Short mmCIF file of C-alpha atoms and ligand atoms in Angstrom, two decimals:
data_model
loop_
_atom_site.label_atom_id
_atom_site.label_comp_id
_atom_site.label_asym_id
_atom_site.label_seq_id
_atom_site.Cartn_x
_atom_site.Cartn_y
_atom_site.Cartn_z
CA MET A 1 0.00 0.00 0.00
CA GLN A 2 1.44 3.40 -1.00
CA LEU A 3 0.62 6.02 1.61
CA THR A 4 1.10 9.69 1.00
CA GLU A 5 2.61 11.79 3.81
CA ARG A 6 -0.86 13.20 4.45
CA ASP A 7 -2.22 9.74 5.17
CA GLU A 8 0.31 9.03 7.92
CA MET A 9 0.00 10.23 11.50
CA ARG A 10 2.20 9.63 14.53
CA ALA A 11 1.17 9.37 18.17
CA ASP A 12 2.21 8.01 21.55
CA LEU A 13 -1.21 6.41 22.00
CA VAL A 14 -3.96 5.49 19.57
CA VAL A 15 -7.38 4.94 21.12
CA VAL A 16 -9.87 3.01 19.02
CA GLY A 17 -13.33 3.96 20.29
CA ALA A 18 -14.83 7.02 21.95
CA GLY A 19 -16.94 5.76 24.86
CA VAL A 20 -16.17 5.92 28.56
CA ALA A 21 -12.99 3.81 28.56
CA GLY A 22 -11.58 5.29 25.36
CA LEU A 23 -12.14 8.94 26.13
CA THR A 24 -11.06 8.58 29.78
CA ALA A 25 -7.79 7.09 28.55
CA ALA A 26 -7.39 9.64 25.75
CA VAL A 27 -7.96 12.71 27.90
CA THR A 28 -5.90 11.39 30.83
CA ALA A 29 -3.00 10.58 28.50
CA ALA A 30 -3.19 13.93 26.68
CA GLU A 31 -3.25 15.80 29.98
CA ALA A 32 -0.09 13.87 30.93
CA GLY A 33 1.57 15.19 27.77
CA LEU A 34 1.14 12.26 25.36
CA ARG A 35 0.29 12.75 21.69
CA VAL A 36 -3.05 10.97 21.30
CA VAL A 37 -5.15 10.02 18.28
CA VAL A 38 -8.72 8.80 18.84
CA LEU A 39 -10.32 6.80 16.02
CA HIS A 40 -14.09 7.17 16.26
CA LYS A 41 -16.38 5.14 14.03
CA GLY A 42 -19.30 7.53 14.47
CA ALA A 43 -19.98 11.05 13.30
CA ALA A 44 -18.51 14.08 15.09
CA TRP A 45 -19.89 14.41 18.61
CA GLN A 46 -23.07 16.42 19.10
CA ALA A 47 -24.96 16.12 22.37
CA ASP A 48 -28.36 16.29 20.67
CA ARG A 49 -27.76 13.81 17.83
CA PRO A 50 -30.83 11.52 17.83
CA GLU A 51 -28.74 8.32 17.47
CA GLN A 52 -25.47 8.26 19.40
CA SER A 53 -22.47 6.10 18.53
CA THR A 54 -21.44 4.75 21.94
CA ALA A 55 -23.07 2.33 24.35
CA THR A 56 -21.83 4.64 27.11
CA PHE A 57 -24.34 7.26 26.03
CA TYR A 58 -27.22 4.81 26.44
CA ALA A 59 -26.25 3.58 29.92
CA GLN A 60 -29.03 4.52 32.28
CA GLY A 61 -28.85 3.21 35.84
CA GLY A 62 -25.50 4.59 36.83
CA ILE A 63 -22.07 3.86 38.20
CA ALA A 64 -21.68 1.34 41.01
CA VAL A 65 -19.19 2.84 43.41
CA VAL A 66 -18.66 2.51 47.13
CA ASP A 67 -19.17 5.59 49.29
CA PRO A 68 -16.00 5.49 51.40
CA ALA A 69 -17.90 7.24 54.22
CA ALA A 70 -20.88 4.84 54.24
CA PRO A 71 -21.08 2.68 57.38
CA ASP A 72 -23.02 -0.04 55.54
CA ASP A 73 -20.77 -0.34 52.45
CA SER A 74 -17.17 -1.22 51.68
CA VAL A 75 -15.00 -2.36 48.78
CA ASP A 76 -15.17 -5.86 50.28
CA LEU A 77 -18.97 -5.84 50.15
CA HIS A 78 -18.96 -4.52 46.57
CA LEU A 79 -16.47 -7.26 45.72
CA ALA A 80 -18.65 -9.89 47.41
CA ASP A 81 -21.69 -8.76 45.35
CA THR A 82 -19.58 -8.75 42.17
CA ILE A 83 -18.30 -12.26 42.89
CA ALA A 84 -21.79 -13.54 43.71
CA ALA A 85 -23.14 -12.19 40.40
CA GLY A 86 -20.10 -13.49 38.48
CA ALA A 87 -21.06 -17.11 39.19
CA GLY A 88 -17.59 -18.43 39.97
CA LEU A 89 -15.62 -16.70 37.23
CA THR A 90 -14.97 -13.27 38.72
CA ASP A 91 -11.26 -12.93 39.45
CA PRO A 92 -10.89 -11.31 42.89
CA THR A 93 -7.24 -10.43 42.32
CA THR A 94 -8.08 -8.07 39.44
CA SER A 95 -11.55 -7.08 40.64
CA ARG A 96 -10.58 -5.75 44.04
CA PRO A 97 -8.17 -3.07 42.76
CA ILE A 98 -10.62 -2.07 40.02
CA LEU A 99 -13.47 -1.60 42.52
CA ALA A 100 -11.16 0.10 45.01
CA ASP A 101 -10.16 2.70 42.38
CA GLY A 102 -13.84 3.56 41.78
CA PRO A 103 -14.22 6.52 44.15
CA THR A 104 -11.10 8.25 42.78
CA ALA A 105 -12.20 7.65 39.19
CA VAL A 106 -15.68 9.08 39.86
CA SER A 107 -14.17 12.09 41.68
CA GLY A 108 -11.95 12.63 38.63
CA LEU A 109 -15.00 12.66 36.37
CA ILE A 110 -16.73 15.14 38.67
CA GLY A 111 -13.56 17.24 38.48
CA TRP A 112 -13.96 17.22 34.69
CA GLY A 113 -17.46 18.64 35.07
CA ALA A 114 -19.83 15.66 35.46
CA GLU A 115 -22.89 16.50 37.55
CA PHE A 116 -24.47 13.61 39.40
CA ASP A 117 -27.84 13.68 41.14
CA ARG A 118 -27.56 14.73 44.77
CA THR A 119 -29.61 14.42 47.95
CA ALA A 120 -31.09 17.47 49.69
CA ALA A 121 -27.98 17.42 51.90
CA GLY A 122 -25.74 17.69 48.84
CA ASP A 123 -24.38 14.13 48.95
CA LEU A 124 -24.35 11.91 45.85
CA ALA A 125 -27.78 10.26 45.55
CA ARG A 126 -27.49 6.47 45.31
CA THR A 127 -29.94 3.92 43.98
CA ARG A 128 -30.03 0.13 44.04
CA GLU A 129 -29.97 -2.42 41.21
CA GLY A 130 -30.03 -6.19 40.89
CA GLY A 131 -27.39 -8.08 42.86
CA HIS A 132 -26.34 -5.13 45.03
CA SER A 133 -26.65 -5.47 48.83
CA VAL A 134 -26.94 -1.72 49.36
CA ARG A 135 -27.81 1.49 47.53
CA ARG A 136 -24.43 2.35 45.96
CA ILE A 137 -25.23 3.38 42.37
CA VAL A 138 -24.65 7.04 41.60
CA HIS A 139 -26.66 8.50 38.74
CA ALA A 140 -27.15 11.65 36.70
CA GLY A 141 -30.23 13.24 35.16
CA GLY A 142 -32.35 10.53 36.82
CA ASP A 143 -31.69 7.72 34.34
CA ALA A 144 -29.41 9.62 31.92
CA THR A 145 -26.11 8.69 33.58
CA GLY A 146 -24.41 7.46 30.41
CA ALA A 147 -25.43 10.59 28.51
CA ALA A 148 -23.93 12.74 31.27
CA VAL A 149 -20.70 10.70 31.30
CA GLN A 150 -20.39 10.83 27.49
CA THR A 151 -21.14 14.55 27.37
CA THR A 152 -18.54 15.31 30.06
CA LEU A 153 -15.85 13.26 28.32
CA SER A 154 -16.63 14.47 24.79
CA ARG A 155 -16.57 18.11 25.92
CA ARG A 156 -13.31 17.54 27.76
CA LEU A 157 -11.80 15.91 24.66
CA HIS A 158 -12.79 18.79 22.42
CA ALA A 159 -11.58 21.37 24.94
CA ALA A 160 -8.28 19.51 25.30
CA ALA A 161 -7.87 19.43 21.51
CA THR A 162 -7.51 23.22 21.43
CA THR A 163 -4.40 23.21 23.64
CA LEU A 164 -3.04 19.65 23.76
CA PRO A 165 -1.77 17.27 21.06
CA ILE A 166 -4.94 15.20 20.86
CA GLU A 167 -6.95 14.61 17.71
CA CYS A 168 -10.23 12.77 17.26
CA VAL A 169 -10.68 11.36 13.75
CA ASP A 170 -14.43 10.84 13.30
CA ASP A 171 -16.08 8.54 10.74
CA SER A 172 -13.04 6.25 10.85
CA ILE A 173 -12.85 2.50 11.17
CA ALA A 174 -9.73 0.67 12.30
CA VAL A 175 -9.00 -2.18 9.89
CA GLY A 176 -5.82 -3.67 11.35
CA ILE A 177 -3.38 -3.48 14.24
CA LEU A 178 0.15 -3.07 12.87
CA ARG A 179 3.04 -4.96 14.43
CA ALA A 180 6.76 -5.10 13.95
CA ALA A 181 9.26 -7.27 15.85
CA GLY A 182 6.49 -8.64 18.03
CA GLN A 183 5.39 -5.17 19.22
CA VAL A 184 2.46 -3.01 18.25
CA SER A 185 3.52 -0.29 15.84
CA GLY A 186 0.24 1.40 14.93
CA VAL A 187 -3.20 1.08 13.39
CA ALA A 188 -4.37 0.94 9.80
CA PHE A 189 -7.69 2.72 9.42
CA ARG A 190 -10.06 4.00 6.83
CA THR A 191 -11.90 7.32 6.63
CA GLY A 192 -14.47 7.14 3.83
CA ASP A 193 -12.57 5.49 0.98
CA ARG A 194 -9.19 6.80 2.14
CA ASP A 195 -6.71 4.30 3.63
CA ARG A 196 -4.62 5.80 6.42
CA VAL A 197 -2.22 4.79 9.15
CA VAL A 198 -1.23 6.08 12.55
CA HIS A 199 2.14 4.91 13.87
CA ALA A 200 2.31 4.47 17.66
CA PRO A 201 3.91 2.18 20.25
CA THR A 202 0.65 1.74 22.14
CA VAL A 203 -2.87 1.08 20.90
CA LEU A 204 -5.90 0.88 23.16
CA LEU A 205 -8.93 -1.04 21.96
CA ALA A 206 -12.02 0.56 23.51
CA THR A 207 -14.53 -0.41 20.84
CA GLY A 208 -17.39 -1.58 23.07
CA GLY A 209 -19.41 -4.73 22.63
CA SER A 210 -21.14 -7.01 20.19
CA GLY A 211 -24.88 -6.51 20.70
CA HIS A 212 -25.55 -6.57 16.95
CA LEU A 213 -24.83 -10.28 16.91
CA TYR A 214 -28.55 -10.38 17.76
CA ALA A 215 -31.69 -9.15 16.05
CA ALA A 216 -32.60 -6.82 18.92
CA THR A 217 -30.25 -5.26 21.45
CA THR A 218 -29.92 -2.30 23.78
CA ASN A 219 -26.63 -1.39 22.02
CA PRO A 220 -26.12 1.32 19.38
CA SER A 221 -25.56 0.26 15.77
CA GLY A 222 -21.75 0.37 15.98
CA ALA A 223 -21.59 -2.46 18.56
CA THR A 224 -20.31 -4.97 16.03
CA ALA A 225 -17.43 -6.68 17.88
CA ASP A 226 -14.79 -4.70 15.93
CA GLY A 227 -12.24 -4.81 18.76
CA ILE A 228 -12.64 -8.55 19.25
CA ALA A 229 -11.76 -9.12 15.59
CA LEU A 230 -8.86 -6.62 15.59
CA ALA A 231 -7.41 -8.25 18.72
CA LEU A 232 -7.73 -11.80 17.40
CA HIS A 233 -6.11 -10.88 14.09
CA ALA A 234 -3.27 -9.19 16.02
CA GLY A 235 -2.57 -12.38 17.98
CA ALA A 236 -4.30 -11.48 21.25
CA VAL A 237 -6.48 -13.89 23.19
CA VAL A 238 -10.16 -13.58 24.12
CA ALA A 239 -11.88 -15.22 27.09
CA ASP A 240 -15.35 -15.87 28.57
CA MET A 241 -16.94 -15.08 25.20
CA GLU A 242 -19.95 -17.32 25.83
CA PHE A 243 -21.16 -14.98 28.57
CA ILE A 244 -23.39 -12.53 26.75
CA GLN A 245 -25.61 -10.76 29.20
CA PHE A 246 -29.26 -10.32 28.36
CA HIS A 247 -30.74 -7.40 30.26
CA PRO A 248 -34.03 -8.54 31.78
CA THR A 249 -35.97 -5.47 30.70
CA MET A 250 -35.59 -4.25 27.12
CA LEU A 251 -38.71 -2.50 25.80
CA HIS A 252 -40.78 -4.98 23.81
CA VAL A 253 -42.20 -3.85 20.48
CA ASP A 254 -43.53 -6.60 18.20
CA GLY A 255 -41.04 -7.53 15.46
CA ALA A 256 -38.69 -4.61 16.17
CA ARG A 257 -35.00 -5.07 15.28
CA GLY A 258 -31.80 -3.17 16.02
CA ARG A 259 -31.31 -0.91 19.02
CA ARG A 260 -34.23 -1.00 21.44
CA THR A 261 -34.89 1.14 24.50
CA LEU A 262 -33.47 -0.15 27.76
CA ILE A 263 -35.70 0.01 30.82
CA SER A 264 -33.19 0.55 33.60
CA GLU A 265 -32.88 -1.94 36.40
CA ALA A 266 -33.06 1.09 38.69
CA VAL A 267 -36.83 1.13 37.92
CA ARG A 268 -37.03 -2.10 39.93
CA GLY A 269 -34.65 -0.57 42.49
CA GLU A 270 -37.21 2.20 43.00
CA GLY A 271 -40.25 -0.08 43.33
CA GLY A 272 -41.10 -1.41 39.84
CA ARG A 273 -42.36 -5.03 39.77
CA LEU A 274 -42.05 -7.65 37.06
CA VAL A 275 -45.39 -9.31 36.33
CA ASP A 276 -46.98 -11.43 33.63
CA ALA A 277 -50.10 -10.55 31.64
CA ALA A 278 -52.26 -11.75 34.54
CA GLY A 279 -50.38 -9.56 37.03
CA ARG A 280 -48.53 -12.47 38.73
CA SER A 281 -44.97 -11.85 39.95
CA ILE A 282 -42.23 -13.31 37.73
CA THR A 283 -39.63 -13.82 40.45
CA ASP A 284 -41.61 -14.85 43.56
CA GLY A 285 -39.98 -18.00 44.90
CA VAL A 286 -37.14 -17.83 42.37
CA HIS A 287 -34.52 -15.96 44.41
CA PRO A 288 -34.45 -14.31 47.84
CA ARG A 289 -33.84 -10.93 46.20
CA GLY A 290 -36.90 -11.31 43.94
CA ASP A 291 -36.90 -8.76 41.09
CA LEU A 292 -33.52 -7.51 42.32
CA ALA A 293 -31.76 -10.85 41.92
CA PRO A 294 -28.71 -10.85 39.60
CA ARG A 295 -29.56 -10.26 35.95
CA ASP A 296 -29.08 -13.81 34.73
CA VAL A 297 -31.56 -15.07 37.33
CA VAL A 298 -34.22 -12.49 36.47
CA ALA A 299 -33.76 -12.86 32.69
CA ASN A 300 -34.07 -16.64 32.96
CA ALA A 301 -37.19 -16.35 35.12
CA ILE A 302 -38.77 -14.15 32.44
CA GLU A 303 -37.74 -16.54 29.68
CA ALA A 304 -39.25 -19.47 31.61
CA ARG A 305 -42.53 -17.59 32.11
CA LEU A 306 -42.70 -16.66 28.42
CA ALA A 307 -42.03 -20.27 27.41
CA ALA A 308 -44.80 -21.48 29.73
CA SER A 309 -47.38 -18.83 28.77
CA GLY A 310 -46.60 -18.39 25.08
CA ASP A 311 -46.90 -14.63 25.64
CA PRO A 312 -44.60 -12.31 23.66
CA CYS A 313 -43.55 -10.23 26.70
CA VAL A 314 -43.94 -9.64 30.41
CA TYR A 315 -44.57 -6.27 32.06
CA LEU A 316 -42.88 -3.89 34.39
CA ASP A 317 -45.55 -2.59 36.74
CA ILE A 318 -44.41 0.95 37.55
CA ARG A 319 -47.38 2.06 39.65
CA GLY A 320 -45.26 1.77 42.82
CA VAL A 321 -42.47 4.02 41.53
CA PRO A 322 -42.81 7.49 42.99
CA ASP A 323 -42.76 10.32 40.46
CA PHE A 324 -41.81 7.92 37.62
CA GLU A 325 -41.58 10.38 34.74
CA ARG A 326 -39.33 12.80 36.63
CA ARG A 327 -37.05 10.07 38.02
CA PHE A 328 -36.83 8.17 34.70
CA PRO A 329 -37.02 10.74 31.89
CA THR A 330 -34.97 8.65 29.41
CA VAL A 331 -37.15 5.57 29.89
CA THR A 332 -40.29 7.71 29.67
CA ALA A 333 -39.13 9.28 26.39
CA GLY A 334 -38.23 5.87 24.94
CA VAL A 335 -41.59 4.39 25.87
CA ILE A 336 -43.47 7.34 24.37
CA ALA A 337 -41.32 7.22 21.21
CA ALA A 338 -42.43 3.61 20.76
CA GLY A 339 -46.06 4.77 20.77
CA LEU A 340 -46.80 3.51 24.30
CA ASP A 341 -48.21 5.36 27.26
CA PRO A 342 -46.18 5.14 30.51
CA SER A 343 -49.16 6.44 32.48
CA SER A 344 -50.84 3.08 31.80
CA GLY A 345 -48.58 1.83 34.64
CA ARG A 346 -47.32 -1.17 32.65
CA ILE A 347 -44.34 -1.31 30.31
CA PRO A 348 -43.98 -4.39 28.06
CA VAL A 349 -40.49 -5.88 28.35
CA VAL A 350 -38.40 -8.86 27.24
CA PRO A 351 -34.77 -9.81 27.93
CA GLY A 352 -32.47 -8.22 25.34
CA ALA A 353 -28.82 -8.63 24.31
CA HIS A 354 -27.01 -6.04 26.41
CA TYR A 355 -23.40 -6.72 27.36
CA LEU A 356 -20.43 -8.90 26.46
CA CYS A 357 -19.06 -10.08 29.82
CA GLY A 358 -16.01 -11.69 28.23
CA GLY A 359 -13.68 -10.10 25.71
CA VAL A 360 -10.02 -9.49 25.03
CA LEU A 361 -8.05 -11.00 27.89
CA THR A 362 -6.14 -8.34 29.82
CA ASP A 363 -4.32 -7.95 33.06
CA VAL A 364 -5.38 -5.43 35.69
CA ASP A 365 -3.72 -2.62 33.73
CA GLY A 366 -5.38 -3.41 30.41
CA ARG A 367 -2.39 -5.13 28.78
CA THR A 368 -3.24 -7.92 26.36
CA ALA A 369 -0.99 -10.79 25.28
CA VAL A 370 0.42 -8.58 22.48
CA PRO A 371 3.04 -6.06 23.69
CA GLY A 372 1.70 -2.54 23.18
CA LEU A 373 -1.90 -3.62 22.58
CA LEU A 374 -4.27 -2.65 25.41
CA ALA A 375 -8.00 -3.16 25.83
CA ALA A 376 -10.46 -1.47 28.19
CA GLY A 377 -14.21 -1.26 28.68
CA GLU A 378 -16.72 -3.72 27.26
CA VAL A 379 -14.28 -5.11 24.68
CA ALA A 380 -11.95 -6.28 27.45
CA ARG A 381 -12.11 -9.18 29.86
CA THR A 382 -10.37 -8.13 33.07
CA GLY A 383 -12.01 -10.79 35.25
CA LEU A 384 -14.39 -8.30 36.90
CA HIS A 385 -17.59 -9.57 35.31
CA GLY A 386 -17.00 -13.31 35.38
CA ALA A 387 -19.98 -15.22 34.01
CA ASN A 388 -22.46 -12.40 34.63
CA ARG A 389 -21.76 -8.70 35.13
CA LEU A 390 -23.09 -6.97 38.23
CA ALA A 391 -25.34 -4.04 37.29
CA SER A 392 -23.59 -0.68 36.80
CA ASN A 393 -20.10 -2.13 37.18
CA SER A 394 -19.41 -1.37 33.51
CA LEU A 395 -19.16 2.43 33.57
CA LEU A 396 -17.03 2.03 36.69
CA GLU A 397 -14.72 -0.42 34.94
CA GLY A 398 -14.45 1.85 31.89
CA LEU A 399 -13.45 4.85 34.01
CA VAL A 400 -10.92 2.92 36.08
CA MET A 401 -9.38 0.94 33.23
CA GLY A 402 -9.24 4.01 30.96
CA ARG A 403 -7.04 5.72 33.55
CA ARG A 404 -4.91 2.61 34.00
CA ALA A 405 -4.44 2.26 30.23
CA ALA A 406 -3.29 5.88 30.03
CA ALA A 407 -0.65 5.12 32.68
CA VAL A 408 0.60 2.11 30.68
CA ALA A 409 0.77 4.26 27.54
CA ALA A 410 2.76 6.91 29.44
CA ALA A 411 5.25 4.26 30.57
CA ARG A 412 5.64 3.03 26.97
CA ARG A 413 6.06 6.52 25.51
CA GLY A 414 9.13 6.95 23.35
CA ARG A 415 9.64 3.27 22.68
CA PRO A 416 11.25 2.93 19.26
CA ILE A 417 8.91 1.35 16.73
CA ALA A 418 9.53 0.15 13.21
CA GLU A 419 7.01 1.92 10.99
CA VAL A 420 5.39 -0.64 8.74
CA ASP A 421 3.17 -0.22 5.71
CA PRO A 422 -0.17 -1.86 6.20
CA ASP A 423 -1.28 -4.42 3.71
CA VAL A 424 -5.00 -3.79 3.77
CA HIS A 425 -5.83 -4.12 0.07
CA GLY A 426 -7.45 -7.27 -1.15
CA VAL A 427 -8.06 -8.52 2.41
CA LEU A 428 -10.59 -11.34 2.29
CA ALA A 429 -12.73 -12.42 5.23
CA PRO A 430 -15.64 -14.80 5.83
CA MET A 431 -18.87 -12.83 6.24
CA MET A 432 -22.36 -14.04 6.95
CA ASP A 433 -25.26 -11.91 5.81
CA ARG A 434 -25.92 -9.76 8.89
CA ARG A 435 -29.65 -10.36 9.17
CA GLY A 436 -29.22 -14.09 8.71
CA LEU A 437 -26.47 -14.18 11.36
CA GLN A 438 -28.56 -12.17 13.81
CA ASP A 439 -31.56 -14.45 13.33
CA ARG A 440 -29.46 -17.59 13.83
CA MET A 441 -27.79 -16.18 16.95
CA THR A 442 -31.15 -15.02 18.36
CA ARG A 443 -32.70 -18.44 17.80
CA SER A 444 -29.88 -20.65 19.06
CA VAL A 445 -27.20 -18.68 20.93
CA ALA A 446 -29.23 -16.30 23.11
CA LEU A 447 -30.26 -16.95 26.72
CA ARG A 448 -30.67 -20.69 26.20
CA ARG A 449 -28.42 -22.92 24.14
CA ASP A 450 -28.04 -26.61 23.37
CA ALA A 451 -25.55 -28.71 21.41
CA GLU A 452 -27.83 -29.16 18.41
CA GLY A 453 -28.59 -25.46 18.01
CA LEU A 454 -24.95 -24.51 18.46
CA ALA A 455 -23.85 -27.09 15.88
CA GLY A 456 -26.34 -25.65 13.38
CA VAL A 457 -25.00 -22.11 13.79
CA ALA A 458 -21.40 -23.38 13.65
CA ALA A 459 -22.17 -25.07 10.33
CA ASP A 460 -23.67 -21.86 8.90
CA LEU A 461 -20.66 -19.88 10.08
CA ALA A 462 -18.30 -22.40 8.49
CA HIS A 463 -20.04 -21.77 5.16
CA ALA A 464 -19.89 -17.98 5.39
CA THR A 465 -18.95 -16.39 2.07
CA VAL A 466 -15.34 -15.22 1.84
CA ARG A 467 -15.39 -11.72 0.35
CA PRO A 468 -13.11 -8.68 0.08
CA VAL A 469 -13.45 -6.21 2.95
CA ARG A 470 -14.26 -2.98 1.10
CA THR A 471 -16.70 -0.96 3.19
CA VAL A 472 -17.41 -0.21 6.84
CA ALA A 473 -20.35 -2.62 6.67
CA ASP A 474 -18.01 -5.33 5.31
CA ALA A 475 -15.54 -4.77 8.16
CA GLU A 476 -18.41 -4.97 10.67
CA ASP A 477 -19.87 -8.09 9.08
CA ALA A 478 -16.45 -9.76 9.12
CA ALA A 479 -16.00 -8.82 12.79
CA LEU A 480 -19.48 -10.08 13.72
CA THR A 481 -18.88 -13.34 11.86
CA LEU A 482 -15.54 -13.92 13.59
CA ALA A 483 -16.96 -13.00 17.00
CA ALA A 484 -19.91 -15.35 16.44
CA ARG A 485 -17.48 -18.18 15.67
CA VAL A 486 -15.77 -17.64 19.03
CA VAL A 487 -19.04 -17.24 20.96
CA VAL A 488 -20.39 -20.46 19.46
CA ALA A 489 -17.12 -22.35 20.08
CA ALA A 490 -17.03 -21.13 23.69
CA ALA A 491 -20.72 -21.92 24.28
CA ASP A 492 -20.26 -25.38 22.79
CA ALA A 493 -17.18 -26.08 24.92
CA ARG A 494 -19.00 -25.08 28.11
CA ALA A 495 -21.14 -28.15 28.77
CA GLU A 496 -22.68 -26.71 31.93
CA SER A 497 -24.94 -23.79 32.86
CA ARG A 498 -23.33 -20.85 34.60
CA GLY A 499 -24.14 -17.13 34.87
CA CYS A 500 -25.62 -15.86 31.63
CA HIS A 501 -24.79 -19.08 29.74
CA THR A 502 -27.66 -21.57 30.08
CA ARG A 503 -27.35 -24.96 28.38
CA THR A 504 -30.75 -26.65 28.33
CA ASP A 505 -28.94 -29.94 27.63
CA HIS A 506 -26.51 -29.36 30.53
CA PRO A 507 -28.51 -27.61 33.27
CA GLN A 508 -26.00 -28.44 36.01
CA THR A 509 -23.22 -26.13 37.18
CA ASP A 510 -19.85 -27.87 37.44
CA PRO A 511 -18.23 -27.77 40.89
CA ILE A 512 -15.07 -26.18 39.50
CA ALA A 513 -15.29 -23.04 37.36
CA HIS A 514 -12.90 -22.58 34.43
CA THR A 515 -12.32 -19.56 32.24
CA ARG A 516 -11.83 -20.56 28.60
CA SER A 517 -9.64 -18.55 26.26
CA PHE A 518 -9.42 -18.62 22.49
CA GLY A 519 -7.00 -17.33 19.90
CA LEU A 520 -6.93 -17.28 16.10
CA ILE A 521 -4.29 -19.59 14.68
CA ASP A 522 -4.04 -19.96 10.88
CA GLY A 523 -7.58 -18.66 10.56
CA GLU A 524 -8.99 -21.23 13.00
CA ILE A 525 -10.44 -20.53 16.45
CA SER A 526 -8.17 -22.40 18.88
CA VAL A 527 -8.43 -22.99 22.62
CA CYS A 528 -5.73 -21.44 24.82
CA ALA A 529 -5.16 -22.04 28.53
CA GLY A 530 -6.65 -18.91 30.15
CA SER A 531 -4.75 -18.65 33.40
CA ASP A 532 -1.44 -19.44 31.69
CA VAL A 533 -2.10 -16.64 29.22
CA ILE A 534 -2.69 -14.13 32.03
CA ALA A 535 0.53 -15.25 33.72
CA ASP A 536 2.31 -14.87 30.38
CA ILE A 537 1.03 -11.32 29.94
CA GLN A 538 2.32 -10.35 33.33
CA ALA A 539 5.66 -12.07 32.80
CA LEU A 540 6.34 -10.84 29.29
CA VAL A 541 4.78 -7.45 28.73
CA PRO A 542 6.63 -4.44 30.10
C1 SIN B 601 -29.51 -0.40 33.76
O1 SIN B 601 -29.69 0.78 33.99
O2 SIN B 601 -30.26 -1.30 34.09
C2 SIN B 601 -28.27 -0.79 32.99
C3 SIN B 601 -27.09 -0.65 33.83
C4 SIN B 601 -26.06 -1.66 33.42
O3 SIN B 601 -26.14 -2.26 32.36
O4 SIN B 601 -25.18 -1.89 34.24
#
């Protein structure tokens, strides 16, 4: 590939993605003096754009963070709740420091201008969500926490860009991680039909999740597993990919596809009740915490009720939520936009694809198995979420890991790199038709799986058409197809039910929990030994 001078950029850190983890890392690094380039797949940031590009923007409930002054809460209790939700696969050695850094990370965001809801006494207001023992979730604008976080970070980025060496390249898709002598040396990316490259010793993947593996999801349209594919092609390892969290309450609209409105778990934290069409509780007798049990438990209880009744949805009874429309303006707007009336007191809901608990395997500082390649946020698997993420731990993880990634980038600054020319022309990749893939995944690899269904999807994936990657949609389809291959392989290998992975043909939970890791070797998905890989990262990567 012949690049003109204009097509080449140089940086100390390239951040791929512009949500909470990416922008926290980018701004922190720029303020520490690093040259930073952010590659953003979406259009230039505007707070009032009707469709936003990051999942961060759509987060509602809040940020789970311990109040260091609270007599009834502690990092140990937050860790215990996280471990209980994680169904045996949360790694306490990485989770504890991440949770412990929460208060500092949230204070940092407040220092950058974020305004959280406060009590009459001026303290941060805290709500409760599924799996939490106490009210520890801070929120903004009622249920518009993600929008407040995104707005704060995007404004900070654009303010920083006037005085610091930080540039956000919008409408750009990363197409390959460049490496030389076993180290990362940059990113090949495309803006429109222009092929470009940014040379850098450190690249942070902060591309978010993979919700568009499914026909309906709470994720924005760019959640197409891009970072998973980039990492695998670069030689990194992914883990816990079978654990795709279905949020119990996504707004149900008959036949709707694509991004759907989330109905925050905080609605149940404030008194909402899950009922069927006849008004009977969904979770009575299922779990001691009832509607506030961990997400996998509640989602499975809904799925079981739907299977038994044949109904298309259950309902969130919001009559017990004080001042609903003021407390939950985002949910109210979403319900009205779907042509429904929140004052009816019942919102139709179904479980919906929401969050990838696994991802690119990293250590507690965001380092992957490839020197210089970092991952943070939903794309990464730090060990915090295990087999089922605890509600509102994701914004927290993004904030904390973004800061940690910036520190790693600062330590790597100035490393000599060999600048390589990307070979991105004529790249071929297997791609399934997106709608067909989403339908197959929704039918056989959603909340409930079995060997026969998984084998059917694996066979379809094996016959995916190999085509040149020419457009953004091609790159996304190739990433979704590759991610689906790993999810299916991981779900097939896990012959037990655990967290958000339910095998109807293997309902038992094995006494010993294992993380499973996968890499891409000669184009094939191959099993790696997870804990050995983590040890290797820590031993090998400076
Ligand atoms: C919610 O508000 O229920 C979503 C929060 C999360 O996904 O952690």
